[in-house]
PDB file of C-alpha atoms in Angstrom:
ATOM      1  CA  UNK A   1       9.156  -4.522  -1.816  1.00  0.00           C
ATOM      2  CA  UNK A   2       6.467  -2.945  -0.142  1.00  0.00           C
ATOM      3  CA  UNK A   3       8.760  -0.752   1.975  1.00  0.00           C
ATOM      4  CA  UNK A   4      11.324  -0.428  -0.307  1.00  0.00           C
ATOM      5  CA  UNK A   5      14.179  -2.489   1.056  1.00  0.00           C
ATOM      6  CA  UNK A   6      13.708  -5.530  -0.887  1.00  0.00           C
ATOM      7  CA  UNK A   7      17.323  -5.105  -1.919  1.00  0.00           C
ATOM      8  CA  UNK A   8      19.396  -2.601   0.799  1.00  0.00           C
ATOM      9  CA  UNK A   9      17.729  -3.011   4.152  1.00  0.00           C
ATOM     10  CA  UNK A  10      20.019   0.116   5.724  1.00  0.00           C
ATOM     11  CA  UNK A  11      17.769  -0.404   9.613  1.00  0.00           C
ATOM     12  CA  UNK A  12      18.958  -3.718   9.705  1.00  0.00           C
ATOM     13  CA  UNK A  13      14.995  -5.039  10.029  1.00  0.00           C
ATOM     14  CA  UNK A  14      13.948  -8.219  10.319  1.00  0.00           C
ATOM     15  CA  UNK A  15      11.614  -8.532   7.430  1.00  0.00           C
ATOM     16  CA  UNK A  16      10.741 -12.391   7.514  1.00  0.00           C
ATOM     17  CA  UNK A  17       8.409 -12.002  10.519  1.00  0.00           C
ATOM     18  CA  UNK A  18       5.984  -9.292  10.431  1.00  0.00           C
ATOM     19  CA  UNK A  19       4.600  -9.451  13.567  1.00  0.00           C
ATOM     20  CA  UNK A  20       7.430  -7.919  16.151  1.00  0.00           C
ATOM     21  CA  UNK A  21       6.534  -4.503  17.118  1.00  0.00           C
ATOM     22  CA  UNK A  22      10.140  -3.327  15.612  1.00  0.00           C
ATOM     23  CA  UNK A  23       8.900  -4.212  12.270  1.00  0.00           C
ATOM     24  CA  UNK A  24       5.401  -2.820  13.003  1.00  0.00           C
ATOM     25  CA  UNK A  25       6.659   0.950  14.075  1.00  0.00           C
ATOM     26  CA  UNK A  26       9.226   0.523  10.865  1.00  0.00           C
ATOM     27  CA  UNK A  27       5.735  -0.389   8.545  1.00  0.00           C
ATOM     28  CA  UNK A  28       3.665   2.904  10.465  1.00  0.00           C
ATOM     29  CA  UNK A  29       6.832   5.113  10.103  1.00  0.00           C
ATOM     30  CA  UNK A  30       7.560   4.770   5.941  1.00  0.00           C
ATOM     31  CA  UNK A  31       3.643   4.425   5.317  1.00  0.00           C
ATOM     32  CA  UNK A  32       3.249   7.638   7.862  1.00  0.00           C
ATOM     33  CA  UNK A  33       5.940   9.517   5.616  1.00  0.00           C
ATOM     34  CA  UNK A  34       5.173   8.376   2.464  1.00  0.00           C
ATOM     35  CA  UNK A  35       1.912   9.133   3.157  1.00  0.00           C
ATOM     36  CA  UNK A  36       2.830  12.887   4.150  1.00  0.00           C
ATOM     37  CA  UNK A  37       5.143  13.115   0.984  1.00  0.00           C
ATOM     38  CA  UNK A  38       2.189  12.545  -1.521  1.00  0.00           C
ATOM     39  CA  UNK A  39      -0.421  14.672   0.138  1.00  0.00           C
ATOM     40  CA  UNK A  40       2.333  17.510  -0.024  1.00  0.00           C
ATOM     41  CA  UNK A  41       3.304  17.005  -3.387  1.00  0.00           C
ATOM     42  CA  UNK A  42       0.218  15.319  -5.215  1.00  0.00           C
ATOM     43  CA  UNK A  43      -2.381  16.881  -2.798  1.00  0.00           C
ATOM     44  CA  UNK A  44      -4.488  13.368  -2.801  1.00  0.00           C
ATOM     45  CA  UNK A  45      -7.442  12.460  -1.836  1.00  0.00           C
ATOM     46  CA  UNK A  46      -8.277  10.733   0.522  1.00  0.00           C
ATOM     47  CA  UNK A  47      -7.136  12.347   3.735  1.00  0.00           C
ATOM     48  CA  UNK A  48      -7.175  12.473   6.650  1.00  0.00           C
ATOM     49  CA  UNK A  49      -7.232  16.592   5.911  1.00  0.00           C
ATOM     50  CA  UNK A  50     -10.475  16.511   5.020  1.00  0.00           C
ATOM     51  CA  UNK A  51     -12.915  16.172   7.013  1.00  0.00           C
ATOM     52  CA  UNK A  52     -16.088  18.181   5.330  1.00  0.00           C
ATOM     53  CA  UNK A  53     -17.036  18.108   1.351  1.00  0.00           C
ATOM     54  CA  UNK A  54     -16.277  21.862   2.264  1.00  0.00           C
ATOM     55  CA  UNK A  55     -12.560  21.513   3.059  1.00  0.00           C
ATOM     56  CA  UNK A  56     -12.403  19.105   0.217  1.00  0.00           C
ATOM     57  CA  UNK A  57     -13.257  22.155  -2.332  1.00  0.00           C
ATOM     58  CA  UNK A  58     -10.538  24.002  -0.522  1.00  0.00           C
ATOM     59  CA  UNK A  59      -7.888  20.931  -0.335  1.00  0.00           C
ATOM     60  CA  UNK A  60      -8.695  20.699  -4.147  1.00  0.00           C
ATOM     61  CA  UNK A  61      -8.093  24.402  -4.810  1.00  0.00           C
ATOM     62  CA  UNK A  62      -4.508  24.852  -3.079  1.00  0.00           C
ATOM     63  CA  UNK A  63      -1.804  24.816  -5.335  1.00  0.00           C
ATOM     64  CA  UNK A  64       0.039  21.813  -5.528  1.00  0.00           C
ATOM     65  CA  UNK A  65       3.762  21.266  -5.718  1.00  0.00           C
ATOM     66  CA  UNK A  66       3.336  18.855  -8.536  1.00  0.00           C
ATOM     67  CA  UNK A  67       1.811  21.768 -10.775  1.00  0.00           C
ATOM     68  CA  UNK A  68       4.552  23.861 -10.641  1.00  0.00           C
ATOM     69  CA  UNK A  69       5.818  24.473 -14.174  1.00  0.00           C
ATOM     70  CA  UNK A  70       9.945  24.813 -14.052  1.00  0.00           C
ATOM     71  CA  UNK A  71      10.845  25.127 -17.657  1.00  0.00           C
ATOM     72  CA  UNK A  72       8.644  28.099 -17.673  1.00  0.00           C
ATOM     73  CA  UNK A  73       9.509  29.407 -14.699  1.00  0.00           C
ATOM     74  CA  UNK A  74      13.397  28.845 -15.872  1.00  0.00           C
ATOM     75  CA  UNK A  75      12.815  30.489 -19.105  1.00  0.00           C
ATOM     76  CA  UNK A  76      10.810  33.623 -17.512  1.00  0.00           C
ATOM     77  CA  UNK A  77      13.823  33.848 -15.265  1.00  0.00           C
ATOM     78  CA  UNK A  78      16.219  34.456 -17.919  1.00  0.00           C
ATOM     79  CA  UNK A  79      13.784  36.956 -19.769  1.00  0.00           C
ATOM     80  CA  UNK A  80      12.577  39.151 -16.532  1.00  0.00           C
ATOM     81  CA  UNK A  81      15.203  38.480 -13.438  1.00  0.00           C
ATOM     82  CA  UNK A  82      11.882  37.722 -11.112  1.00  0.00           C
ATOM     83  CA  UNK A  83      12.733  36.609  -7.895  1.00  0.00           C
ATOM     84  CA  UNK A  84       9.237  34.043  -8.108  1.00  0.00           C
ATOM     85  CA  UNK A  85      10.483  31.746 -10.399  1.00  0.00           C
ATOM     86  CA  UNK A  86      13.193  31.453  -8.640  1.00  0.00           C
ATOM     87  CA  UNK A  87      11.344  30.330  -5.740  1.00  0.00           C
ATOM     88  CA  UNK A  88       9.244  27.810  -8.244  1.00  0.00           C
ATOM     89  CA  UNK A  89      12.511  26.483  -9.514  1.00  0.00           C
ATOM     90  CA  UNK A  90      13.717  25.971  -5.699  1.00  0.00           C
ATOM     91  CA  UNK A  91       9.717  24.336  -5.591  1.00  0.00           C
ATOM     92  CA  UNK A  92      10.276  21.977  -8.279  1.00  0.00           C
ATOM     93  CA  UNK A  93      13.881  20.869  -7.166  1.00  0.00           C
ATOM     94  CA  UNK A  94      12.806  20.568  -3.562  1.00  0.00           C
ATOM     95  CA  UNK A  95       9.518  18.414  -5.488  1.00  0.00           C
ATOM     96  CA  UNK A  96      11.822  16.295  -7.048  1.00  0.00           C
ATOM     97  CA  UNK A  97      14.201  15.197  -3.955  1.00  0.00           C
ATOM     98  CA  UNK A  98      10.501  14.734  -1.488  1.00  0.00           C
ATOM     99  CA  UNK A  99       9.591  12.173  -4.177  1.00  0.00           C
ATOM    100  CA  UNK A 100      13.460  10.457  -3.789  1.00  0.00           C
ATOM    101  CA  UNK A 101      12.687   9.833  -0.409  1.00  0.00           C
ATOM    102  CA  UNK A 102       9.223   7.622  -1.049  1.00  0.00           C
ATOM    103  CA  UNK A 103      10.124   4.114  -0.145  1.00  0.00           C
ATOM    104  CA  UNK A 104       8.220   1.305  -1.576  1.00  0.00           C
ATOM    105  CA  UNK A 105       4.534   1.586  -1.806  1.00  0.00           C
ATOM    106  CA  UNK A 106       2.800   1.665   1.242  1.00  0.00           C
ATOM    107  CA  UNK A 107       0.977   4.701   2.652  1.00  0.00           C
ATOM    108  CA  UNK A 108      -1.668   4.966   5.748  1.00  0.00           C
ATOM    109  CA  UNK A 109      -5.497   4.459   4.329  1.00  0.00           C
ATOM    110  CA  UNK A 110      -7.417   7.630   5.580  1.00  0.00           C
ATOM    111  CA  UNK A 111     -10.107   6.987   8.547  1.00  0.00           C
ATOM    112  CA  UNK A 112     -11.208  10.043   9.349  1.00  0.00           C
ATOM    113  CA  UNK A 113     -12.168  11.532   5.351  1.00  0.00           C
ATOM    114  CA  UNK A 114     -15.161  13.026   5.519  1.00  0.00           C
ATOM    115  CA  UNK A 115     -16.582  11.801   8.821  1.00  0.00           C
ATOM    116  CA  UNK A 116     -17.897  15.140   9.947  1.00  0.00           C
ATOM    117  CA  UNK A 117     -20.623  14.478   6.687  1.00  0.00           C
ATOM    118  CA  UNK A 118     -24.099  13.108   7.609  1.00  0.00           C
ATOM    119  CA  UNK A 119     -25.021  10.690   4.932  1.00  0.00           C
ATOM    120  CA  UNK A 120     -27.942   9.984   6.852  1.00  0.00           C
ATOM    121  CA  UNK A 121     -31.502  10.851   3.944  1.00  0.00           C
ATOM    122  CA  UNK A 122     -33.569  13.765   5.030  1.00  0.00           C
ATOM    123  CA  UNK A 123     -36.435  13.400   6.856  1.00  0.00           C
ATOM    124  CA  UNK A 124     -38.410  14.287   4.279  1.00  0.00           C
ATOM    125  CA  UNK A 125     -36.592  12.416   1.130  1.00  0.00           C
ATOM    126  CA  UNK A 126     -39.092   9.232   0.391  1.00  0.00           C
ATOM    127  CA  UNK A 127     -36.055   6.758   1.371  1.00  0.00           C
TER     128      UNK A 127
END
C-alpha cells in the first residue's frame, strides 16, 4: 500500500521481504519521484530546496502549479483569444496527469532543510 502496488505489482517485486536491495532501490525510486512530483506541484515544505530561512521566503513565493486557476483561465480564453491561458490550461492538465503518476504514499524525509541556519543563541542573549 505504501508504494502503491498493493493490488497490480507491474515490476514484478518481491514485496514480502523488504530487505533485498531490489526492493530497496524500488522503495528510494517511487519515494524519490513522488517526492519530486509534490514539491513541483504543491511546492512543500520541507525540502531539501531549502537550505536558508531566506530561500524558504523565495520557495514560498514561486508560483505553484497547484494555484493555477483553469476555469478562469478557460473562460478568459473564450472572451480574449490570449495565448497565456492557454499555457495555464496546458499547466493544469499537465498538473493533473503529474499527480496520476504518485504511487502510494511514501516520499524521501528532507535532511538537508535548513542546515545552512545557526540555531546556536547569541553570545550576548542571557541563554
Amino acid at each position: 500500500m505504501l508504494l502503491g502496488i498493493q493490488f497490480e505489482n507491474p515490476n514484478n517485486i518481491d514485496i514480502t521481504d523488504p530487505v533485498p536491495d531490489e526492493f530497496y532501490s524500488y522503495f528510494q525510486d517511487v519515494a524519490k519521484q513522488n517526492t519530486l512530483i509534490y514539491e513541483e506541484v504543491f511546492a512543500t515544505i520541507p525540502t531539501d530546496r531549502t537550505r536558508t530561512f531566506a530561500q524558504v521566503t523565495a520557495y514560498n513565493d514561486m508560483a505553484k502549479m497547484k494555484d493555477m486557476d483553469p476555469i478562469k483561465a478557460y473562460m478568459r480564453m473564450h472572451k480574449f483569444g490570449s495565448f497565456l491561458n492557454h499555457v495555464f490550461i496546458f499547466i493544469f492538465i499537465k498538473t493533473q496527469q503529474k499527480l496520476k503518476d504518485i504511487q502510494g504514499f511514501v516520499v524521501e524525509y528532507s535532511l538537508y532543510f535548513l542546515n545552512e541556519e545557526n540555531y546556536l543563541p547569541s553570545m550576548i542573549s542571557p541563554e
